[in-house]
């Protein structure tokens, strides 16, 4: 996938993952075939584990795409839990709904269609787990909203925070790179969070909310 972890190491990591069931493997194959920017099996597994470690009953995902990461998170929810996932594109949301039925998590997932920056304003917290994977220029605006809606002890995970390494390179940065840098800087400086950037795929930031 990316320029962070060499391909042979990514393949080695992937070779040590549990096998996916046929339904999830089909969504993964669809992602590869149709070139959807989904998290892939290693990061999907990590999101699943983080959801379980947070003992999440209420989870929020921003950026559903075809429902791949959605499935990993939904399958990690505590009994009776719910995942609210937000997707900007209505046609994409329909594909996600079909896939979520196939992967057996429709009963636990509510898809909201629209711009996460607006929708989250109207969502009441607290959430136990939040995964942020929307357009990168939208990251800085969404951070205060999701930070406020996470419970103390909850986990915020954010994708693409290394942006193919561009965040760390000198010279002119495009808007997405600038936005991701601003997001990473704000999260690292926020006393409510203890956080680390995990160099998996395109970089996953993992932040524990330690206080209000
Ligand atoms: C990188 S993909 C998500 C991939 C998905 N999380 C996965 O790994 O399976 C980003 C998705 O977020 C949606 N998106 C982009 N900006 C958004 C926004 N402001 N609000 C809601 N969804 C957005 C896009 O339409 C796209 O489907």
Short mmCIF file of C-alpha atoms and ligand atoms in Angstrom, two decimals:
data_model
loop_
_atom_site.label_atom_id
_atom_site.label_comp_id
_atom_site.label_asym_id
_atom_site.label_seq_id
_atom_site.Cartn_x
_atom_site.Cartn_y
_atom_site.Cartn_z
CA UNK A 1 0.00 0.00 0.00
CA UNK A 2 2.31 2.71 1.14
CA UNK A 3 5.67 4.26 1.46
CA UNK A 4 5.94 3.74 5.22
CA UNK A 5 6.38 0.02 5.71
CA UNK A 6 8.34 -1.91 3.03
CA UNK A 7 6.13 -4.26 1.00
CA UNK A 8 7.93 -7.41 2.19
CA UNK A 9 7.34 -6.47 5.84
CA UNK A 10 3.69 -5.66 5.16
CA UNK A 11 3.31 -9.06 3.52
CA UNK A 12 4.98 -10.69 6.54
CA UNK A 13 2.60 -8.89 8.94
CA UNK A 14 -0.40 -9.87 6.81
CA UNK A 15 0.78 -13.49 6.76
CA UNK A 16 0.46 -13.56 10.55
CA UNK A 17 -3.16 -12.44 10.70
CA UNK A 18 -6.10 -14.69 11.35
CA UNK A 19 -7.95 -15.75 8.20
CA UNK A 20 -10.97 -13.62 7.29
CA UNK A 21 -14.37 -15.21 6.79
CA UNK A 22 -15.71 -15.32 3.23
CA UNK A 23 -17.96 -12.25 3.62
CA UNK A 24 -15.21 -10.00 4.94
CA UNK A 25 -12.72 -11.39 2.42
CA UNK A 26 -15.19 -10.50 -0.35
CA UNK A 27 -15.32 -6.85 0.82
CA UNK A 28 -11.53 -6.84 0.94
CA UNK A 29 -11.40 -8.21 -2.62
CA UNK A 30 -13.95 -5.60 -3.76
CA UNK A 31 -11.74 -2.90 -2.22
CA UNK A 32 -8.71 -4.12 -4.17
CA UNK A 33 -10.64 -4.65 -7.42
CA UNK A 34 -12.43 -1.27 -7.37
CA UNK A 35 -9.53 0.59 -5.73
CA UNK A 36 -11.31 1.73 -2.58
CA UNK A 37 -8.89 3.20 -0.02
CA UNK A 38 -9.80 0.77 2.78
CA UNK A 39 -7.60 0.08 5.79
CA UNK A 40 -6.66 -3.50 4.90
CA UNK A 41 -6.55 -6.56 7.13
CA UNK A 42 -3.70 -5.61 9.54
CA UNK A 43 -5.12 -2.20 10.38
CA UNK A 44 -8.63 -3.65 10.38
CA UNK A 45 -7.50 -6.17 12.95
CA UNK A 46 -5.93 -3.41 15.04
CA UNK A 47 -9.17 -1.37 14.94
CA UNK A 48 -11.07 -4.49 16.00
CA UNK A 49 -8.70 -5.09 18.91
CA UNK A 50 -8.83 -1.44 20.01
CA UNK A 51 -12.63 -1.58 19.99
CA UNK A 52 -12.52 -4.66 22.20
CA UNK A 53 -9.82 -3.25 24.48
CA UNK A 54 -11.95 -0.13 24.99
CA UNK A 55 -14.87 -2.44 25.79
CA UNK A 56 -16.83 -0.26 23.40
CA UNK A 57 -20.61 -0.28 23.44
CA UNK A 58 -20.99 3.01 21.57
CA UNK A 59 -18.64 3.59 18.67
CA UNK A 60 -18.43 6.26 15.98
CA UNK A 61 -16.76 6.02 12.58
CA UNK A 62 -16.24 8.94 10.20
CA UNK A 63 -15.72 7.75 6.61
CA UNK A 64 -17.57 4.48 5.92
CA UNK A 65 -16.65 3.83 2.27
CA UNK A 66 -17.76 0.24 1.47
CA UNK A 67 -18.07 -0.84 5.09
CA UNK A 68 -14.77 -2.67 5.48
CA UNK A 69 -13.36 -0.93 8.59
CA UNK A 70 -16.99 -0.63 9.73
CA UNK A 71 -17.25 -4.42 9.84
CA UNK A 72 -14.03 -4.82 11.82
CA UNK A 73 -15.17 -2.26 14.42
CA UNK A 74 -18.76 -3.54 14.59
CA UNK A 75 -17.53 -7.07 15.21
CA UNK A 76 -15.50 -5.80 18.16
CA UNK A 77 -18.41 -4.11 19.95
CA UNK A 78 -19.53 -5.32 23.36
CA UNK A 79 -22.85 -7.18 23.46
CA UNK A 80 -25.75 -4.86 22.64
CA UNK A 81 -23.40 -2.21 21.29
CA UNK A 82 -23.92 0.17 18.36
CA UNK A 83 -21.64 1.72 15.77
CA UNK A 84 -22.71 4.98 14.14
CA UNK A 85 -20.86 5.49 10.86
CA UNK A 86 -20.94 8.64 8.72
CA UNK A 87 -20.51 8.67 4.93
CA UNK A 88 -20.62 11.74 2.69
CA UNK A 89 -21.57 10.00 -0.55
CA UNK A 90 -25.09 8.46 -0.66
CA UNK A 91 -24.17 5.92 -3.38
CA UNK A 92 -21.18 4.77 -1.36
CA UNK A 93 -23.40 4.49 1.73
CA UNK A 94 -25.69 2.14 -0.23
CA UNK A 95 -22.75 -0.12 -1.13
CA UNK A 96 -21.74 -0.11 2.53
CA UNK A 97 -25.25 -1.08 3.65
CA UNK A 98 -25.21 -4.05 1.24
CA UNK A 99 -21.82 -5.18 2.49
CA UNK A 100 -22.78 -4.79 6.16
CA UNK A 101 -25.75 -7.08 5.54
CA UNK A 102 -23.38 -9.64 4.02
CA UNK A 103 -20.85 -9.40 6.86
CA UNK A 104 -23.66 -9.81 9.39
CA UNK A 105 -23.40 -6.53 11.31
CA UNK A 106 -26.40 -4.52 10.01
CA UNK A 107 -28.18 -4.97 13.32
CA UNK A 108 -25.35 -3.09 15.10
CA UNK A 109 -24.58 -0.35 12.60
CA UNK A 110 -26.42 2.90 11.83
CA UNK A 111 -25.24 4.69 8.67
CA UNK A 112 -25.69 8.46 8.58
CA UNK A 113 -25.26 10.16 5.20
CA UNK A 114 -23.72 13.62 5.04
CA UNK A 115 -20.68 15.67 5.95
CA UNK A 116 -19.21 14.37 9.21
CA UNK A 117 -18.26 17.91 10.21
CA UNK A 118 -21.95 18.83 10.31
CA UNK A 119 -23.42 15.51 11.43
CA UNK A 120 -21.15 15.12 14.45
CA UNK A 121 -22.28 18.52 15.75
CA UNK A 122 -25.75 16.99 16.21
CA UNK A 123 -24.58 13.71 17.76
CA UNK A 124 -24.58 13.41 21.50
CA UNK A 125 -21.65 11.67 23.20
CA UNK A 126 -20.16 9.96 24.94
CA UNK A 127 -18.60 7.38 22.62
CA UNK A 128 -16.19 4.67 23.78
CA UNK A 129 -14.33 4.36 20.49
CA UNK A 130 -14.02 6.72 17.51
CA UNK A 131 -12.36 6.06 14.15
CA UNK A 132 -11.67 9.08 11.95
CA UNK A 133 -11.03 8.41 8.25
CA UNK A 134 -12.68 11.28 6.31
CA UNK A 135 -11.13 13.66 3.77
CA UNK A 136 -7.82 14.77 5.20
CA UNK A 137 -8.47 18.49 4.83
CA UNK A 138 -11.43 17.98 7.15
CA UNK A 139 -9.33 16.56 9.98
CA UNK A 140 -8.55 19.78 11.92
CA UNK A 141 -12.21 20.88 11.96
CA UNK A 142 -13.48 17.54 13.19
CA UNK A 143 -10.94 17.02 15.99
CA UNK A 144 -12.54 19.28 18.65
CA UNK A 145 -15.96 17.73 17.92
CA UNK A 146 -14.85 14.13 18.33
CA UNK A 147 -12.52 14.88 21.24
CA UNK A 148 -15.44 16.35 23.18
CA UNK A 149 -17.64 13.33 22.42
CA UNK A 150 -15.20 10.64 23.58
CA UNK A 151 -15.53 9.38 27.14
CA UNK A 152 -12.54 9.40 29.48
CA UNK A 153 -10.94 5.97 28.98
CA UNK A 154 -12.17 5.91 25.37
CA UNK A 155 -9.94 5.55 22.32
CA UNK A 156 -9.66 7.77 19.25
CA UNK A 157 -7.99 6.17 16.21
CA UNK A 158 -7.18 8.23 13.10
CA UNK A 159 -6.03 6.94 9.72
CA UNK A 160 -3.43 8.29 7.26
CA UNK A 161 -1.62 10.46 9.79
CA UNK A 162 1.77 9.86 8.10
CA UNK A 163 0.34 10.53 4.61
CA UNK A 164 2.94 8.50 2.72
CA UNK A 165 5.64 10.17 4.82
CA UNK A 166 4.81 13.64 3.53
CA UNK A 167 4.06 15.01 7.00
CA UNK A 168 7.75 14.63 7.91
CA UNK A 169 9.25 16.01 4.68
CA UNK A 170 10.61 19.54 4.32
CA UNK A 171 9.54 21.87 1.56
CA UNK A 172 6.16 22.90 0.24
CA UNK A 173 3.29 20.84 1.57
CA UNK A 174 -0.10 20.43 -0.10
CA UNK A 175 -3.33 21.23 1.75
CA UNK A 176 -3.96 17.68 2.90
CA UNK A 177 -0.45 17.40 4.34
CA UNK A 178 -0.83 20.73 6.13
CA UNK A 179 -4.18 19.63 7.56
CA UNK A 180 -2.82 16.30 8.82
CA UNK A 181 0.17 18.06 10.40
CA UNK A 182 -2.19 20.49 12.16
CA UNK A 183 -4.30 17.55 13.40
CA UNK A 184 -1.29 15.61 14.66
CA UNK A 185 0.14 18.71 16.39
CA UNK A 186 -3.19 19.54 18.06
CA UNK A 187 -3.71 15.98 19.29
CA UNK A 188 -0.14 15.68 20.64
CA UNK A 189 -0.52 18.99 22.51
CA UNK A 190 -3.97 18.21 23.92
CA UNK A 191 -3.62 17.44 27.66
CA UNK A 192 -6.80 15.32 27.54
CA UNK A 193 -5.02 12.70 25.42
CA UNK A 194 -2.10 10.31 25.62
CA UNK A 195 -1.32 9.42 22.01
CA UNK A 196 1.11 7.74 19.65
CA UNK A 197 1.42 7.44 15.88
CA UNK A 198 1.70 3.78 14.90
CA UNK A 199 3.54 3.36 11.58
CA UNK A 200 1.14 0.75 10.21
CA UNK A 201 0.18 1.21 6.54
CA UNK A 202 -0.24 4.98 6.09
CA UNK A 203 0.08 5.71 9.83
CA UNK A 204 -2.60 5.18 12.48
CA UNK A 205 -2.77 7.58 15.40
CA UNK A 206 -4.03 5.97 18.61
CA UNK A 207 -5.11 8.30 21.41
CA UNK A 208 -6.47 7.43 24.84
CA UNK A 209 -8.61 10.10 26.50
CA UNK A 210 -7.14 10.37 29.97
CA UNK A 211 -9.19 13.30 31.31
CA UNK A 212 -11.94 15.79 30.45
C1 LIG B 1 -10.58 6.50 3.10
S1 LIG B 1 -12.26 6.21 2.79
C2 LIG B 1 -12.81 5.30 4.19
C3 LIG B 1 -12.32 3.90 4.19
C4 LIG B 1 -12.95 3.05 5.30
N1 LIG B 1 -12.80 3.70 6.58
C5 LIG B 1 -12.29 1.70 5.34
O1 LIG B 1 -11.10 1.64 5.68
O2 LIG B 1 -12.94 0.69 5.03
C6 LIG B 1 -12.98 7.77 3.13
C7 LIG B 1 -14.49 7.80 2.99
O3 LIG B 1 -14.93 8.96 3.69
C8 LIG B 1 -15.89 9.64 2.93
N2 LIG B 1 -15.77 11.06 3.32
C9 LIG B 1 -14.85 11.96 2.90
N3 LIG B 1 -15.04 13.14 3.51
C10 LIG B 1 -16.11 12.98 4.32
C11 LIG B 1 -16.78 13.85 5.22
N4 LIG B 1 -16.43 15.12 5.38
N5 LIG B 1 -17.82 13.35 5.92
C12 LIG B 1 -18.20 12.05 5.77
N6 LIG B 1 -17.59 11.18 4.94
C13 LIG B 1 -16.55 11.64 4.22
C14 LIG B 1 -15.55 9.36 1.48
O4 LIG B 1 -16.69 9.48 0.65
C15 LIG B 1 -14.99 7.93 1.57
O5 LIG B 1 -15.99 6.98 1.32
#
